[in-house]
PDB file of C-alpha atoms in Angstrom:
ATOM      1  CA  ASP A   1      81.255 149.879  94.957  1.00  0.00           C
ATOM      2  CA  ALA A   2      81.451 152.757  96.680  1.00  0.00           C
ATOM      3  CA  GLY A   3      85.578 151.975  96.594  1.00  0.00           C
ATOM      4  CA  VAL A   4      87.781 152.996  99.764  1.00  0.00           C
ATOM      5  CA  ILE A   5      85.665 155.391 102.409  1.00  0.00           C
ATOM      6  CA  GLN A   6      87.933 157.506 104.658  1.00  0.00           C
ATOM      7  CA  SER A   7      86.318 160.491 107.278  1.00  0.00           C
ATOM      8  CA  PRO A   8      86.532 163.149 107.737  1.00  0.00           C
ATOM      9  CA  ARG A   9      88.748 164.461 104.122  1.00  0.00           C
ATOM     10  CA  HIS A  10      89.596 167.124 107.024  1.00  0.00           C
ATOM     11  CA  GLU A  11      91.159 168.235 110.308  1.00  0.00           C
ATOM     12  CA  VAL A  12      92.262 170.740 111.446  1.00  0.00           C
ATOM     13  CA  THR A  13      93.308 170.356 115.969  1.00  0.00           C
ATOM     14  CA  GLU A  14      95.583 171.491 118.479  1.00  0.00           C
ATOM     15  CA  MET A  15      98.134 170.362 119.315  1.00  0.00           C
ATOM     16  CA  GLY A  16      98.565 167.835 122.490  1.00  0.00           C
ATOM     17  CA  GLN A  17      95.193 167.014 121.083  1.00  0.00           C
ATOM     18  CA  GLU A  18      93.978 162.947 120.144  1.00  0.00           C
ATOM     19  CA  VAL A  19      93.323 162.393 116.266  1.00  0.00           C
ATOM     20  CA  THR A  20      91.454 159.328 114.896  1.00  0.00           C
ATOM     21  CA  LEU A  21      91.363 158.716 110.897  1.00  0.00           C
ATOM     22  CA  ARG A  22      89.171 156.206 109.953  1.00  0.00           C
ATOM     23  CA  CYS A  23      88.935 153.982 106.872  1.00  0.00           C
ATOM     24  CA  LYS A  24      86.540 151.684 105.382  1.00  0.00           C
ATOM     25  CA  PRO A  25      88.308 149.427 102.379  1.00  0.00           C
ATOM     26  CA  ILE A  26      86.832 147.708  99.504  1.00  0.00           C
ATOM     27  CA  SER A  27      84.130 144.498 100.994  1.00  0.00           C
ATOM     28  CA  GLY A  28      86.577 141.557 100.368  1.00  0.00           C
ATOM     29  CA  HIS A  29      90.113 143.424 100.172  1.00  0.00           C
ATOM     30  CA  ASN A  30      91.888 141.438 101.706  1.00  0.00           C
ATOM     31  CA  SER A  31      95.071 143.400 102.584  1.00  0.00           C
ATOM     32  CA  LEU A  32      94.860 147.570 103.956  1.00  0.00           C
ATOM     33  CA  PHE A  33      97.105 150.144 104.096  1.00  0.00           C
ATOM     34  CA  TRP A  34      97.638 153.513 105.786  1.00  0.00           C
ATOM     35  CA  TYR A  35      99.739 155.775 104.101  1.00  0.00           C
ATOM     36  CA  ARG A  36     101.794 159.547 105.182  1.00  0.00           C
ATOM     37  CA  GLN A  37     102.372 161.673 102.138  1.00  0.00           C
ATOM     38  CA  THR A  38     103.789 165.528 102.863  1.00  0.00           C
ATOM     39  CA  MET A  39     106.229 166.946  99.829  1.00  0.00           C
ATOM     40  CA  MET A  40     109.278 166.173 101.986  1.00  0.00           C
ATOM     41  CA  ARG A  41     108.861 163.160 102.326  1.00  0.00           C
ATOM     42  CA  GLY A  42     106.946 161.777  99.857  1.00  0.00           C
ATOM     43  CA  LEU A  43     105.032 158.963 100.672  1.00  0.00           C
ATOM     44  CA  GLU A  44     105.396 156.145 103.037  1.00  0.00           C
ATOM     45  CA  LEU A  45     103.927 153.121 103.924  1.00  0.00           C
ATOM     46  CA  LEU A  46     103.365 152.984 108.091  1.00  0.00           C
ATOM     47  CA  ILE A  47     101.114 149.786 108.234  1.00  0.00           C
ATOM     48  CA  TYR A  48      99.545 146.951 106.205  1.00  0.00           C
ATOM     49  CA  PHE A  49      97.231 144.830 107.987  1.00  0.00           C
ATOM     50  CA  ASN A  50      96.417 141.748 106.162  1.00  0.00           C
ATOM     51  CA  ASN A  51      93.216 139.957 107.137  1.00  0.00           C
ATOM     52  CA  ASN A  52      92.966 142.216 109.945  1.00  0.00           C
ATOM     53  CA  VAL A  53      96.224 141.671 111.830  1.00  0.00           C
ATOM     54  CA  PRO A  54      98.873 143.594 111.176  1.00  0.00           C
ATOM     55  CA  ILE A  55     102.663 143.017 109.129  1.00  0.00           C
ATOM     56  CA  ASP A  56     104.169 145.363 109.509  1.00  0.00           C
ATOM     57  CA  ASP A  57     104.106 148.200 110.743  1.00  0.00           C
ATOM     58  CA  SER A  58     107.584 149.728 110.532  1.00  0.00           C
ATOM     59  CA  GLY A  59     106.781 152.629 109.343  1.00  0.00           C
ATOM     60  CA  MET A  60     105.354 153.851 112.046  1.00  0.00           C
ATOM     61  CA  PRO A  61     107.130 156.852 112.660  1.00  0.00           C
ATOM     62  CA  GLU A  62     107.022 156.727 116.765  1.00  0.00           C
ATOM     63  CA  ASP A  63     105.291 155.608 119.199  1.00  0.00           C
ATOM     64  CA  ARG A  64     102.058 158.253 119.240  1.00  0.00           C
ATOM     65  CA  PHE A  65     101.177 156.350 116.330  1.00  0.00           C
ATOM     66  CA  SER A  66      98.899 153.442 116.045  1.00  0.00           C
ATOM     67  CA  ALA A  67      96.631 151.421 114.090  1.00  0.00           C
ATOM     68  CA  LYS A  68      94.065 149.043 114.435  1.00  0.00           C
ATOM     69  CA  MET A  69      91.628 147.685 112.809  1.00  0.00           C
ATOM     70  CA  PRO A  70      88.552 145.477 114.598  1.00  0.00           C
ATOM     71  CA  ASN A  71      87.459 144.038 112.028  1.00  0.00           C
ATOM     72  CA  ALA A  72      86.999 143.137 107.815  1.00  0.00           C
ATOM     73  CA  SER A  73      86.029 146.740 107.380  1.00  0.00           C
ATOM     74  CA  PHE A  74      86.817 149.041 110.335  1.00  0.00           C
ATOM     75  CA  SER A  75      90.428 150.099 110.721  1.00  0.00           C
ATOM     76  CA  THR A  76      91.607 153.410 112.516  1.00  0.00           C
ATOM     77  CA  LEU A  77      94.415 155.335 112.623  1.00  0.00           C
ATOM     78  CA  LYS A  78      95.194 156.663 116.166  1.00  0.00           C
ATOM     79  CA  ILE A  79      97.274 159.532 116.406  1.00  0.00           C
ATOM     80  CA  GLN A  80      97.849 160.623 120.320  1.00  0.00           C
ATOM     81  CA  PRO A  81      98.753 163.254 120.886  1.00  0.00           C
ATOM     82  CA  SER A  82      99.342 165.180 117.596  1.00  0.00           C
ATOM     83  CA  GLU A  83     102.547 167.317 116.758  1.00  0.00           C
ATOM     84  CA  PRO A  84     102.945 170.261 114.214  1.00  0.00           C
ATOM     85  CA  ARG A  85     104.890 167.217 111.854  1.00  0.00           C
ATOM     86  CA  ASP A  86     102.490 165.022 112.162  1.00  0.00           C
ATOM     87  CA  SER A  87     100.898 168.241 109.086  1.00  0.00           C
ATOM     88  CA  ALA A  88     100.556 165.387 105.981  1.00  0.00           C
ATOM     89  CA  VAL A  89      97.692 164.471 103.760  1.00  0.00           C
ATOM     90  CA  TYR A  90      96.866 160.708 105.105  1.00  0.00           C
ATOM     91  CA  PHE A  91      95.910 157.586 102.512  1.00  0.00           C
ATOM     92  CA  CYS A  92      94.280 155.078 103.124  1.00  0.00           C
ATOM     93  CA  ALA A  93      94.861 152.053 100.748  1.00  0.00           C
ATOM     94  CA  SER A  94      93.296 148.273  99.989  1.00  0.00           C
ATOM     95  CA  SER A  95      93.896 145.757  97.882  1.00  0.00           C
ATOM     96  CA  PHE A  96      92.931 141.422  97.308  1.00  0.00           C
ATOM     97  CA  ASN A  97      96.144 140.849  95.440  1.00  0.00           C
ATOM     98  CA  LEU A  98      98.692 142.236  94.698  1.00  0.00           C
ATOM     99  CA  GLY A  99      98.116 141.450  90.630  1.00  0.00           C
ATOM    100  CA  ASP A 100      95.516 144.591  91.372  1.00  0.00           C
ATOM    101  CA  GLY A 101      97.460 146.579  93.150  1.00  0.00           C
ATOM    102  CA  TYR A 102      94.990 149.313  95.650  1.00  0.00           C
ATOM    103  CA  THR A 103      92.611 151.439  95.537  1.00  0.00           C
ATOM    104  CA  PHE A 104      93.002 154.237  97.503  1.00  0.00           C
ATOM    105  CA  GLY A 105      90.708 156.247  99.554  1.00  0.00           C
ATOM    106  CA  SER A 106      91.239 160.234  98.916  1.00  0.00           C
ATOM    107  CA  GLY A 107      93.095 160.665 101.671  1.00  0.00           C
ATOM    108  CA  THR A 108      92.235 162.277 104.884  1.00  0.00           C
ATOM    109  CA  ARG A 109      94.185 166.154 104.762  1.00  0.00           C
ATOM    110  CA  LEU A 110      95.459 166.700 109.176  1.00  0.00           C
ATOM    111  CA  THR A 111      96.631 169.913 109.667  1.00  0.00           C
ATOM    112  CA  VAL A 112      98.232 170.553 113.468  1.00  0.00           C
ATOM    113  CA  VAL A 113      98.336 173.995 114.975  1.00  0.00           C
TER     114      VAL A 113
ATOM    115  CA  ALA B   1     115.646 145.308  99.670  1.00  0.00           C
ATOM    116  CA  GLN B   2     113.515 146.078  96.504  1.00  0.00           C
ATOM    117  CA  SER B   3     113.813 150.597  95.568  1.00  0.00           C
ATOM    118  CA  VAL B   4     112.424 152.411  92.767  1.00  0.00           C
ATOM    119  CA  THR B   5     113.547 154.905  91.226  1.00  0.00           C
ATOM    120  CA  GLN B   6     111.607 157.959  88.863  1.00  0.00           C
ATOM    121  CA  LEU B   7     114.175 159.951  86.913  1.00  0.00           C
ATOM    122  CA  GLY B   8     113.190 163.787  87.885  1.00  0.00           C
ATOM    123  CA  SER B   9     110.664 165.391  89.889  1.00  0.00           C
ATOM    124  CA  HIS B  10     109.338 167.108  87.970  1.00  0.00           C
ATOM    125  CA  VAL B  11     108.393 167.361  83.612  1.00  0.00           C
ATOM    126  CA  SER B  12     107.238 170.070  81.701  1.00  0.00           C
ATOM    127  CA  VAL B  13     105.995 169.407  77.787  1.00  0.00           C
ATOM    128  CA  SER B  14     103.588 170.497  75.099  1.00  0.00           C
ATOM    129  CA  GLU B  15     100.128 170.220  75.231  1.00  0.00           C
ATOM    130  CA  GLY B  16     101.044 166.935  71.292  1.00  0.00           C
ATOM    131  CA  ALA B  17     103.757 166.542  72.787  1.00  0.00           C
ATOM    132  CA  LEU B  18     104.904 162.584  73.625  1.00  0.00           C
ATOM    133  CA  VAL B  19     104.978 162.395  77.262  1.00  0.00           C
ATOM    134  CA  LEU B  20     107.659 160.324  79.064  1.00  0.00           C
ATOM    135  CA  LEU B  21     108.117 159.667  82.289  1.00  0.00           C
ATOM    136  CA  ARG B  22     111.349 156.841  83.336  1.00  0.00           C
ATOM    137  CA  CYS B  23     110.718 153.965  86.207  1.00  0.00           C
ATOM    138  CA  ASN B  24     113.381 152.301  87.639  1.00  0.00           C
ATOM    139  CA  TYR B  25     113.510 149.915  89.575  1.00  0.00           C
ATOM    140  CA  SER B  26     116.137 147.431  91.957  1.00  0.00           C
ATOM    141  CA  SER B  27     114.060 143.300  92.335  1.00  0.00           C
ATOM    142  CA  SER B  28     115.793 140.543  93.373  1.00  0.00           C
ATOM    143  CA  VAL B  29     112.836 138.586  91.967  1.00  0.00           C
ATOM    144  CA  PRO B  30     110.106 139.239  88.112  1.00  0.00           C
ATOM    145  CA  PRO B  31     108.663 142.138  90.008  1.00  0.00           C
ATOM    146  CA  TYR B  32     105.102 143.519  89.616  1.00  0.00           C
ATOM    147  CA  LEU B  33     104.772 146.400  88.532  1.00  0.00           C
ATOM    148  CA  PHE B  34     103.049 149.862  88.358  1.00  0.00           C
ATOM    149  CA  TRP B  35     102.186 153.266  86.978  1.00  0.00           C
ATOM    150  CA  TYR B  36      99.239 155.272  89.815  1.00  0.00           C
ATOM    151  CA  VAL B  37      97.905 158.407  89.195  1.00  0.00           C
ATOM    152  CA  GLN B  38      97.399 161.262  91.807  1.00  0.00           C
ATOM    153  CA  TYR B  39      95.240 164.650  90.127  1.00  0.00           C
ATOM    154  CA  PRO B  40      95.395 167.069  92.560  1.00  0.00           C
ATOM    155  CA  ASN B  41      93.908 166.834  96.022  1.00  0.00           C
ATOM    156  CA  GLN B  42      92.551 163.669  95.287  1.00  0.00           C
ATOM    157  CA  GLY B  43      94.528 160.057  96.219  1.00  0.00           C
ATOM    158  CA  LEU B  44      95.916 157.458  93.478  1.00  0.00           C
ATOM    159  CA  GLN B  45      95.111 155.732  90.808  1.00  0.00           C
ATOM    160  CA  LEU B  46      96.123 153.370  89.079  1.00  0.00           C
ATOM    161  CA  LEU B  47      97.070 154.037  85.638  1.00  0.00           C
ATOM    162  CA  LEU B  48      98.060 150.246  84.572  1.00  0.00           C
ATOM    163  CA  LYS B  49     100.417 147.343  85.848  1.00  0.00           C
ATOM    164  CA  TYR B  50     102.520 144.624  85.082  1.00  0.00           C
ATOM    165  CA  THR B  51     102.853 140.877  86.218  1.00  0.00           C
ATOM    166  CA  SER B  52     104.404 138.903  83.995  1.00  0.00           C
ATOM    167  CA  ALA B  53     102.363 138.758  80.982  1.00  0.00           C
ATOM    168  CA  ALA B  54     102.634 141.269  77.513  1.00  0.00           C
ATOM    169  CA  THR B  55     106.007 143.276  78.068  1.00  0.00           C
ATOM    170  CA  LEU B  56     103.438 146.384  76.373  1.00  0.00           C
ATOM    171  CA  VAL B  57     100.769 147.404  79.074  1.00  0.00           C
ATOM    172  CA  LYS B  58      98.368 149.265  77.851  1.00  0.00           C
ATOM    173  CA  GLY B  59      96.610 152.364  80.670  1.00  0.00           C
ATOM    174  CA  ILE B  60      93.417 154.300  80.850  1.00  0.00           C
ATOM    175  CA  ASN B  61      93.590 157.618  78.949  1.00  0.00           C
ATOM    176  CA  GLY B  62      95.915 156.056  76.433  1.00  0.00           C
ATOM    177  CA  PHE B  63      99.109 155.459  78.379  1.00  0.00           C
ATOM    178  CA  GLU B  64     101.340 152.958  77.615  1.00  0.00           C
ATOM    179  CA  ALA B  65     104.208 151.969  79.587  1.00  0.00           C
ATOM    180  CA  GLU B  66     106.928 149.127  78.440  1.00  0.00           C
ATOM    181  CA  PHE B  67     108.704 146.299  80.638  1.00  0.00           C
ATOM    182  CA  LYS B  68     112.409 145.036  80.182  1.00  0.00           C
ATOM    183  CA  LYS B  69     114.005 143.291  81.953  1.00  0.00           C
ATOM    184  CA  SER B  70     117.047 143.984  81.059  1.00  0.00           C
ATOM    185  CA  GLU B  71     117.060 147.402  81.280  1.00  0.00           C
ATOM    186  CA  THR B  72     114.966 146.969  85.140  1.00  0.00           C
ATOM    187  CA  SER B  73     112.836 149.702  83.875  1.00  0.00           C
ATOM    188  CA  PHE B  74     109.517 150.528  82.724  1.00  0.00           C
ATOM    189  CA  HIS B  75     109.034 153.495  81.796  1.00  0.00           C
ATOM    190  CA  LEU B  76     105.633 155.528  81.390  1.00  0.00           C
ATOM    191  CA  THR B  77     105.072 156.888  78.236  1.00  0.00           C
ATOM    192  CA  LYS B  78     101.944 158.940  75.937  1.00  0.00           C
ATOM    193  CA  PRO B  79     102.037 160.227  72.146  1.00  0.00           C
ATOM    194  CA  SER B  80     100.196 163.405  72.614  1.00  0.00           C
ATOM    195  CA  ALA B  81      99.747 165.497  75.764  1.00  0.00           C
ATOM    196  CA  HIS B  82      96.736 166.587  77.271  1.00  0.00           C
ATOM    197  CA  MET B  83      95.872 169.711  79.398  1.00  0.00           C
ATOM    198  CA  SER B  84      94.253 166.985  81.335  1.00  0.00           C
ATOM    199  CA  ASP B  85      97.843 164.595  81.744  1.00  0.00           C
ATOM    200  CA  ALA B  86      98.989 167.861  84.605  1.00  0.00           C
ATOM    201  CA  ALA B  87      99.522 165.724  87.674  1.00  0.00           C
ATOM    202  CA  GLU B  88     101.630 163.747  89.512  1.00  0.00           C
ATOM    203  CA  TYR B  89     102.261 159.909  88.534  1.00  0.00           C
ATOM    204  CA  PHE B  90     104.557 157.406  90.132  1.00  0.00           C
ATOM    205  CA  CYS B  91     105.184 154.506  89.649  1.00  0.00           C
ATOM    206  CA  ALA B  92     105.249 151.683  91.680  1.00  0.00           C
ATOM    207  CA  VAL B  93     107.149 147.752  92.354  1.00  0.00           C
ATOM    208  CA  SER B  94     106.371 144.424  95.210  1.00  0.00           C
ATOM    209  CA  ARG B  95     108.249 140.977  93.922  1.00  0.00           C
ATOM    210  CA  GLY B  96     105.035 139.024  95.843  1.00  0.00           C
ATOM    211  CA  GLY B  97     106.702 136.129  98.068  1.00  0.00           C
ATOM    212  CA  ALA B  98     107.166 137.316 101.678  1.00  0.00           C
ATOM    213  CA  ALA B  99     106.750 140.996 100.554  1.00  0.00           C
ATOM    214  CA  GLY B 100     103.079 139.694  99.899  1.00  0.00           C
ATOM    215  CA  ASN B 101     100.699 142.704  99.459  1.00  0.00           C
ATOM    216  CA  LYS B 102     103.421 145.576  99.546  1.00  0.00           C
ATOM    217  CA  LEU B 103     103.992 147.937  97.128  1.00  0.00           C
ATOM    218  CA  THR B 104     107.181 150.390  97.318  1.00  0.00           C
ATOM    219  CA  PHE B 105     106.278 153.922  95.341  1.00  0.00           C
ATOM    220  CA  GLY B 106     108.433 155.957  93.776  1.00  0.00           C
ATOM    221  CA  GLY B 107     109.089 159.710  94.623  1.00  0.00           C
ATOM    222  CA  GLY B 108     106.857 160.475  92.084  1.00  0.00           C
ATOM    223  CA  THR B 109     107.100 162.701  89.219  1.00  0.00           C
ATOM    224  CA  ARG B 110     104.679 166.132  89.220  1.00  0.00           C
ATOM    225  CA  VAL B 111     103.635 166.946  84.877  1.00  0.00           C
ATOM    226  CA  LEU B 112     103.104 169.953  83.514  1.00  0.00           C
ATOM    227  CA  VAL B 113     101.818 170.785  80.500  1.00  0.00           C
ATOM    228  CA  LYS B 114     101.710 173.582  79.259  1.00  0.00           C
ATOM    229  CA  PRO B 115      99.640 174.777  75.505  1.00  0.00           C
TER     230      PRO B 115
END
């Protein structure tokens, strides 16, 4: 298995632009998580899905952030419009059951200038 | 609500010395507990997990952790540090049930290994 695949690995964009981050979870995993990591705030859970349904989006910082999971093999995290304070590494993780923990992707490093 | 506290955001050890990273959790029910490691510019990798079996859990790269319910702790140890152990380590907890698969992570401990 190729693991959790995220794209792009790096994204540099100008303030005000729309940014879309993509994630392909491990086949068979039924839970998917989006995290944001910064030096100041550490790891923050933004949203998670179970069987493609959003379960908890309380970590989504603002209405500028939205996430979708149209099917079991694909999810997107969109920021519109982007702001410099959104600069961070965004991780996607997937899981089959709690006892196995999560498998993380390599992350997308977002820089908004 | 559950929480995880990692004592010390930075730890410096000499190569060959004991590595001890502390993790305390709060949970109203027996938890699932995990340690993850993050190397520079990479995602988090699972080191080991406790899921109510043996209280002493062995993981990859010579790490182990002991679940102590009375102390609500899950400290991570390695007898002899190697240069390749330099990374950031995260403790995480979930209690399952209504929390589902949701993990709560500690703030992380960055390990520096001195030659």
